[in-house]
Coordinates of C-alpha atoms and ligand atoms in Angstrom, one line a residue:
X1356 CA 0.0 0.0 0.0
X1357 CA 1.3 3.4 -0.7
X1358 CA 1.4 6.2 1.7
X1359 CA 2.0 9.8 1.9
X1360 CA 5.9 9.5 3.4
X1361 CA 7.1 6.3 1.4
X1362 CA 10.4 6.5 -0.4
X1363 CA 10.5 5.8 -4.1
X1364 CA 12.6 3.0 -3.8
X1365 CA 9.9 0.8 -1.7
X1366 CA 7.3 2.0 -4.5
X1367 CA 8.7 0.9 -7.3
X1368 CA 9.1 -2.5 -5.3
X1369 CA 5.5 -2.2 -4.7
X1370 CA 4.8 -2.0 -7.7
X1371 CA 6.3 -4.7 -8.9
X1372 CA 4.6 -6.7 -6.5
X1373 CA 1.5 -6.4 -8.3
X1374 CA 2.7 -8.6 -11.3
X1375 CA 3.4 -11.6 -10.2
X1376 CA 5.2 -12.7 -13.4
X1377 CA 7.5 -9.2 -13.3
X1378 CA 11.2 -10.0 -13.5
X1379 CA 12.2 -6.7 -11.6
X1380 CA 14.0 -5.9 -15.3
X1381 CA 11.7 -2.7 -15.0
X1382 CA 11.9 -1.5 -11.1
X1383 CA 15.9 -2.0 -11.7
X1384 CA 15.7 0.3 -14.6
X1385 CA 13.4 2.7 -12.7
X1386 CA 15.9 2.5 -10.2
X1387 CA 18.9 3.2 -12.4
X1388 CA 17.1 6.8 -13.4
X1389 CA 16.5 7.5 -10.1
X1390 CA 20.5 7.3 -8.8
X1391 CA 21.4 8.7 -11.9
X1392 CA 19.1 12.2 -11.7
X1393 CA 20.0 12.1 -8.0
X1394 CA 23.2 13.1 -9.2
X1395 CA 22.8 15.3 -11.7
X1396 CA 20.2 17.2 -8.4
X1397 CA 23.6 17.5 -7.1
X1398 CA 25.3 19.3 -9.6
X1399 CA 22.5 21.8 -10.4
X1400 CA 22.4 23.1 -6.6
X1401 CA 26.0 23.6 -7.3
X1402 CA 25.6 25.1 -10.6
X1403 CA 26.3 28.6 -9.7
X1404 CA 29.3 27.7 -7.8
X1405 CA 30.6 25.9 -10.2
X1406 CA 30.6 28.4 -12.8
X1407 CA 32.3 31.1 -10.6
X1408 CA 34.7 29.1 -9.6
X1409 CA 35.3 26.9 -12.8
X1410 CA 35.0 29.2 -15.6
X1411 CA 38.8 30.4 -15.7
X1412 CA 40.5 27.6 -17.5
X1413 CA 37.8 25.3 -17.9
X1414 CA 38.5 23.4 -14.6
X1415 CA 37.0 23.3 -11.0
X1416 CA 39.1 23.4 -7.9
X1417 CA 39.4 19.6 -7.9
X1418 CA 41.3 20.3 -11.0
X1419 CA 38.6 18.5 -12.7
X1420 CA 37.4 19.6 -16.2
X1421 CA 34.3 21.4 -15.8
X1422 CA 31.4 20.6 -18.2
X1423 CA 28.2 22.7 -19.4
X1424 CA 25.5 21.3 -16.8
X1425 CA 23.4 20.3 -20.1
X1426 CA 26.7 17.5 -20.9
X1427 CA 27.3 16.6 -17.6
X1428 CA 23.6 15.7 -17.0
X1429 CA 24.1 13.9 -20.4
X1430 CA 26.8 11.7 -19.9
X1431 CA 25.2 11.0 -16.2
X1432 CA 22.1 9.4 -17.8
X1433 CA 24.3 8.0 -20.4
X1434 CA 26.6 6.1 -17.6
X1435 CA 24.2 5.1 -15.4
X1436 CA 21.6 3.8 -17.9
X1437 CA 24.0 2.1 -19.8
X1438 CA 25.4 0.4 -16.9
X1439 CA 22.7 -0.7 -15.0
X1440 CA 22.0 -3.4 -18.1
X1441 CA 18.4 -2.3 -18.2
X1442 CA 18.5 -1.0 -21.2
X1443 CA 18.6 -2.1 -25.1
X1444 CA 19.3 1.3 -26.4
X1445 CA 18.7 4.8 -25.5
X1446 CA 18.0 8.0 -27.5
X1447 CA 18.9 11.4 -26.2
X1448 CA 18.3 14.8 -27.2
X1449 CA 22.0 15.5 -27.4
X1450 CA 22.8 13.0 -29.7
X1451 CA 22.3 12.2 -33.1
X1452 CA 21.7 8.7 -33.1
X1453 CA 21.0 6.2 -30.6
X1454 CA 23.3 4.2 -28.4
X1455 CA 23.1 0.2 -28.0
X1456 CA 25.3 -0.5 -24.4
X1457 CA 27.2 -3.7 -24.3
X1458 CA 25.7 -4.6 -21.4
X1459 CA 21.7 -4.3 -22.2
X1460 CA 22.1 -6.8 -24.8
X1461 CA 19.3 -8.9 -23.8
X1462 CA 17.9 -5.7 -21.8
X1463 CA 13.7 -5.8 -22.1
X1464 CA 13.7 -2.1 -22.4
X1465 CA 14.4 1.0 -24.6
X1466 CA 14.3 4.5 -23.6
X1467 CA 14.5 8.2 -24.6
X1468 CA 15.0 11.4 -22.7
X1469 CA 15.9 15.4 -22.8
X1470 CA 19.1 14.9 -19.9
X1471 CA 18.5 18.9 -19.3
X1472 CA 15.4 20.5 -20.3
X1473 CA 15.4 24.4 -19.9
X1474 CA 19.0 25.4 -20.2
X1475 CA 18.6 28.6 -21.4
X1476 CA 17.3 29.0 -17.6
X1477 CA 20.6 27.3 -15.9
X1478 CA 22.1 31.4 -16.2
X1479 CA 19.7 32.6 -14.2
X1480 CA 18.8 29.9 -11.4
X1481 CA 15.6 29.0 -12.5
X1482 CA 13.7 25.6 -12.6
X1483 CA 14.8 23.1 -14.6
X1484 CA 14.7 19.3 -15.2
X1485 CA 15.0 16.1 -16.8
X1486 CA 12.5 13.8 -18.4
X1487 CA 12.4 10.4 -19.5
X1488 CA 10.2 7.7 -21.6
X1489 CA 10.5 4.2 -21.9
X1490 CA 9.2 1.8 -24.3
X1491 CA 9.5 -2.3 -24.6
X1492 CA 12.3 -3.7 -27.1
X1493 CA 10.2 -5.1 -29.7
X1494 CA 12.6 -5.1 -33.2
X1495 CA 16.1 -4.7 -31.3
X1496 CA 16.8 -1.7 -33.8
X1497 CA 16.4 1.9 -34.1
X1498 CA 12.9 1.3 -34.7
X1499 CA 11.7 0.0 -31.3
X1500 CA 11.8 4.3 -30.9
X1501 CA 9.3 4.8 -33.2
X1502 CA 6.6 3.4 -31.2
X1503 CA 3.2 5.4 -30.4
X1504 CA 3.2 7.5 -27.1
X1505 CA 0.5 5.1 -26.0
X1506 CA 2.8 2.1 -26.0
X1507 CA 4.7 3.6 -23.2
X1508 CA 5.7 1.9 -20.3
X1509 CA 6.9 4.6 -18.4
X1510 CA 7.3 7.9 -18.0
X1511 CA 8.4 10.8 -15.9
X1512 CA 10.4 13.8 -15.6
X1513 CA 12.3 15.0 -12.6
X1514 CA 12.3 19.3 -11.7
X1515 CA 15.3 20.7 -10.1
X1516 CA 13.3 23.4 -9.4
X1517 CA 12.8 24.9 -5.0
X1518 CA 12.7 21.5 -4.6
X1519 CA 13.9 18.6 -6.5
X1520 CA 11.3 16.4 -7.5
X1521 CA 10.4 12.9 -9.2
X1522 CA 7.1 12.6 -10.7
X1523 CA 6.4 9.1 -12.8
X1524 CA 3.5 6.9 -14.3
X1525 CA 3.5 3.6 -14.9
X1526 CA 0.2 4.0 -16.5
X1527 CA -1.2 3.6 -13.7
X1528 CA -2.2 6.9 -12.3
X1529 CA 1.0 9.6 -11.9
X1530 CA 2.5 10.1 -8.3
X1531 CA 5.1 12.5 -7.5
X1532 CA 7.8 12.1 -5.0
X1533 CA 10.0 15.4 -3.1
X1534 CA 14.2 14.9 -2.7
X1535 CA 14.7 14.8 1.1
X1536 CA 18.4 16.1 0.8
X1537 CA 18.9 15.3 4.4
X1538 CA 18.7 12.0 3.8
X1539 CA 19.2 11.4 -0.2
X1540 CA 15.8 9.4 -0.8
X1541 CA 12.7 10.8 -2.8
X1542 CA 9.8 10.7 -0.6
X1543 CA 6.0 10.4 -2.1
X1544 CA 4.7 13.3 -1.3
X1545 CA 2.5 14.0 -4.3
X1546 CA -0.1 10.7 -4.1
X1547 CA -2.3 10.4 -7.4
X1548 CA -2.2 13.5 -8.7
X1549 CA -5.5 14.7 -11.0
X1550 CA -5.0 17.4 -13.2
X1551 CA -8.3 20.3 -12.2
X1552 CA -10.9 19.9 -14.8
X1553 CA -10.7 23.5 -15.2
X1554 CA -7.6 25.8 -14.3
X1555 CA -6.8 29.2 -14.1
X1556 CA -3.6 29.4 -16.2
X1557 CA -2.8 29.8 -19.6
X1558 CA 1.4 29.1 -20.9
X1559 CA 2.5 30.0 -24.2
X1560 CA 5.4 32.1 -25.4
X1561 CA 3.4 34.9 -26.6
X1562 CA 5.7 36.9 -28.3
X1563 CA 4.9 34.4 -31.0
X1564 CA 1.3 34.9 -31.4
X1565 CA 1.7 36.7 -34.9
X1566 CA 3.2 33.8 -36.3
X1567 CA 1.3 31.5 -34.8
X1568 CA -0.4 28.7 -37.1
X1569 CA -3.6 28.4 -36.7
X1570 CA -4.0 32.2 -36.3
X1571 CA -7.7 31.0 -34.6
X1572 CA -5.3 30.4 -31.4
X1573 CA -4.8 34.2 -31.0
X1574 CA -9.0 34.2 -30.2
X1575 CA -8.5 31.1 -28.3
X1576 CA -6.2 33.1 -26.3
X1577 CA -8.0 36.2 -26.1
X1578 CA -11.0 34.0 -24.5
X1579 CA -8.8 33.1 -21.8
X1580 CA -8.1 36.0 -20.9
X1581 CA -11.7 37.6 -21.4
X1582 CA -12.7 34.8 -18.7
X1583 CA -10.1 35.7 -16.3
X1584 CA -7.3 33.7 -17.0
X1585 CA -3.8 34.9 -16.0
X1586 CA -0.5 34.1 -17.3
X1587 CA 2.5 32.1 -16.7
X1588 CA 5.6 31.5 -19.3
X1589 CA 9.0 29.6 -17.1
X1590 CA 10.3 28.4 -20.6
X1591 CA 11.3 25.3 -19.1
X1592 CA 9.0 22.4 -20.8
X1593 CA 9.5 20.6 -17.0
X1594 CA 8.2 23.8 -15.2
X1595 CA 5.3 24.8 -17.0
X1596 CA 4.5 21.2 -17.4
X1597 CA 4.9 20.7 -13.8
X1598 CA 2.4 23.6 -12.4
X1599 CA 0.1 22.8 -15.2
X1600 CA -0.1 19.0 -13.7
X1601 CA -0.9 20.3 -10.0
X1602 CA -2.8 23.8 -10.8
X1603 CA -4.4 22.4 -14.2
X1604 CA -4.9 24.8 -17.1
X1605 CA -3.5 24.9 -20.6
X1606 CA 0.3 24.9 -21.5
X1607 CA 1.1 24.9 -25.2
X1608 CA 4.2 25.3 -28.0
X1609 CA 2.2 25.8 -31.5
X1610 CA 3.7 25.5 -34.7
X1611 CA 4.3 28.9 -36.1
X1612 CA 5.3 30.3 -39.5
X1613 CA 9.4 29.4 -38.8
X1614 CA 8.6 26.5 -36.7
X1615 CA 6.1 24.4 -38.9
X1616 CA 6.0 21.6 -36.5
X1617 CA 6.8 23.6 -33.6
X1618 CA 9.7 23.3 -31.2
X1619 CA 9.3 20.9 -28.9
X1620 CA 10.4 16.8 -29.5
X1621 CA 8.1 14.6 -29.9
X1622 CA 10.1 11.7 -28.5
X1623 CA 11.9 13.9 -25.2
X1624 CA 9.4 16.1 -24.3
X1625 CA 5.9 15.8 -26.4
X1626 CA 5.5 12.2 -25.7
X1627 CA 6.5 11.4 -22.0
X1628 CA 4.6 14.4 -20.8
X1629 CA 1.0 13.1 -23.0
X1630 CA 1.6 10.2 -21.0
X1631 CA 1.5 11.8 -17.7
X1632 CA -0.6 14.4 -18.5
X1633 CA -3.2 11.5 -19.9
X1634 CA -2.6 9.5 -16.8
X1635 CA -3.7 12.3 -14.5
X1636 CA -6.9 13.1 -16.1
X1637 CA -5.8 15.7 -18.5
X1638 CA -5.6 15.6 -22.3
X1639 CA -2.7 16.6 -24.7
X1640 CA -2.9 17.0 -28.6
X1641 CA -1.1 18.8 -31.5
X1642 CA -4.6 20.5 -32.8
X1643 CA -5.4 17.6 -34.8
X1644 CA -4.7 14.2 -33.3
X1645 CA -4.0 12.6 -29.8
X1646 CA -0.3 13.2 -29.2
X1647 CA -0.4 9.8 -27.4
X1648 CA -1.6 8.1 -31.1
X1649 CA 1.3 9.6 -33.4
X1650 CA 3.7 6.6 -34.8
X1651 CA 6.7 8.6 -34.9
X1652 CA 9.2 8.7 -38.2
X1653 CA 12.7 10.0 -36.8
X1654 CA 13.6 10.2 -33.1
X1655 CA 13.9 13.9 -33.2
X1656 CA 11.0 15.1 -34.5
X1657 CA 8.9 17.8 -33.6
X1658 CA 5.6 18.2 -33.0
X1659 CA 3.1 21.3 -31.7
X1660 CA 2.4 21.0 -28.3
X1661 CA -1.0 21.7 -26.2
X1662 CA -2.1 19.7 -23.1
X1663 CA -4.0 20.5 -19.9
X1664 CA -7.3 20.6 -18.2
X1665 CA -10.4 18.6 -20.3
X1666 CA -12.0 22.3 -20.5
X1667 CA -9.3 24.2 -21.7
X1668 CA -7.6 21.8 -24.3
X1669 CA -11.5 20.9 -25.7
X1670 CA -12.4 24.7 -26.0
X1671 CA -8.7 25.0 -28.3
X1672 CA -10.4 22.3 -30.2
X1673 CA -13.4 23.8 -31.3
X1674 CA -11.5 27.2 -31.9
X1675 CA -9.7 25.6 -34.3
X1676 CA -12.0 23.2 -35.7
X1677 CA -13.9 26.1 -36.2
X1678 CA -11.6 28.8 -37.8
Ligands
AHG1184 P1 15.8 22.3 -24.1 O1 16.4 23.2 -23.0 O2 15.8 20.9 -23.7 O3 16.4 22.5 -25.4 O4 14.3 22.7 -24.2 C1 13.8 24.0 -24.2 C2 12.4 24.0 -24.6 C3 11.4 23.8 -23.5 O5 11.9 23.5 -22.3 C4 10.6 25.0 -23.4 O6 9.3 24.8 -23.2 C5 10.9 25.7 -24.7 O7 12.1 25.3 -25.2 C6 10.9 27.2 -24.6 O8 11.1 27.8 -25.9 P2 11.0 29.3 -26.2 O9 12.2 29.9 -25.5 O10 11.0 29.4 -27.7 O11 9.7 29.8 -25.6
MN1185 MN1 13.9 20.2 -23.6
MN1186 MN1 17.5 19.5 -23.3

């Protein structure tokens, strides 16, 4: 049974529990994410510190090279994943093509992730994070990426933010766990979280809006705002996902005249945040299909972006169903 208090290591034992066939190939591999964002939670308190003291000649006072926060939390996932033997392959952001570790040869699992999402926040000590999607191994290629959204297995993002936290579904429902730093151990503090049916907030860059494709969202917008909405705009994916998931509301990155197929991946950040987003009662779409439902063609692709609330995501609908 899970309780308000319970660390995520005895949950995703719990978990496993459940399935009375489960190897623990899956709870190991949860468990592999978890040390390895644990670390990079380290390095991003000490960010600041790390660039006054680093930046002269590239090396920190351990004489150790020092490297951009968004590498560093790269090669973390990169190392630990690898090594835990969990894994078949993974896809990052930061890399052009996937990598197949030695030791997940006959690993179950494949996943993807954005090791750093919001660096153009790192500067200026704002929330960040790190998000993650995993799939089953089906063709032992390149391919077993370009499953649909819905297929996941898991997915979950973690926010360095005045906190650090860990928020995952394993479709079934989305809980969310707060970094005790006294003691090192995410702690569920966040139990079945349900997105508001209706929110308050609406987050999109809006120095966009005359670019903007469909122009009908500039009306959709101006609703919002005619009922009372307010506005929030972090720019980091995480963040604005993250309040969106506890206050409810709409967050969205359309396509616009430069950006066709908008900015944001479908793979890193579109699909992993459907799922959790989905899981917690919300909905999450490009305009014209179910994020969750798109087979994807190349693991960097982009995609628009809009999930939320049921109200606010079906009013976008019918504003742009309807011109
Ligand atoms: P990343 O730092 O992983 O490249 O992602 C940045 C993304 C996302 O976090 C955020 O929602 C979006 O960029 C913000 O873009 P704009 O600055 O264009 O609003
Ligand atoms: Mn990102
Ligand atoms: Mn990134």
């Amino acid at each position: 049974m899970k309780k308000l208090g319970m660390d995520l290591n005895s949950f995703i034992l719990d978990q496993e529990r459940r399935y009375p066939n489960a190897t623990g190939s899956l709870s190991r591999a949860l468990v592999a994410i978890e040390s390895a964002v644990k670390v990079i939670a380290s390095h991003v308190r000490m960010a600041g510190l790390v660039d006054i003291l680093g930046k002269a000649g590239k090396t920190n006072i351990q004489g150790e090279e020092v490297q951009k926060l968004d590498e560093l939390a790269n090669n973390l996932m990169i190392e630990y994943l690898s090594s835990s033997g969990e894994f078949f392959a993974l896809a990052s952001e930061e890399l052009d093509e996937p990598i197949f570790p030695e030791e997940g040869k006959d690993a179950k699992y494949v996943i993807a992730f954005d090791p750093l999402d919001g660096s153009s926040n790192i500067d200026v000590n704002v929330s960040i994070g790190t998000i993650f999607s995993i799939h089953k191994r089906v063709n032992s290629d390149s391919s077993d990426f370009l499953q649909e959204g819905y297929k996941q297995v898991a997915a979950g993002y973690v926010v360095y933010g005045s906190s650090t936290m860990f928020v995952i579904s394993t479709g079934n429902g989305v809980n969310g766990f707060t970094l005790d730093p006294s003691v090192g151990m995410f702690l569920l503090s966040h139990q079945d979280i349900k997105l508001p049916e209706k929110g308050k907030i609406y987050s999109f860059n809006e120095s966009n809006i005359k670019k903007w494709e469909p122009q009908s969202l500039v009306s959709y917008v101006e609703t919002l705002k005619e009922e009372g909405y307010t506005s929030r705009y972090i720019g980091s994916m995480v963040a604005d996902v993250h309040r969106t998931l506890i206050k409810g509301g709409v967050f969205a990155y359309p396509a616009d005249t430069k950006n066709k197929n908008g900015k944001l991946r479908l793979l890193y950040e579109a699909s992993p945040m459907a799922f959790l987003i989905t899981q917690a009662g919300g909905m999450a779409t490009t305009g014209k299909e179910d994020i969750l439902n798109i087979k994807p063609t190349d693991i960097h692709q982009r995609v628009p972006v809009f999930l939320g609330s049921k109200k606010e995501i079906q009013q976008l609908l019918s504003f742009i169903n309807n011109g």
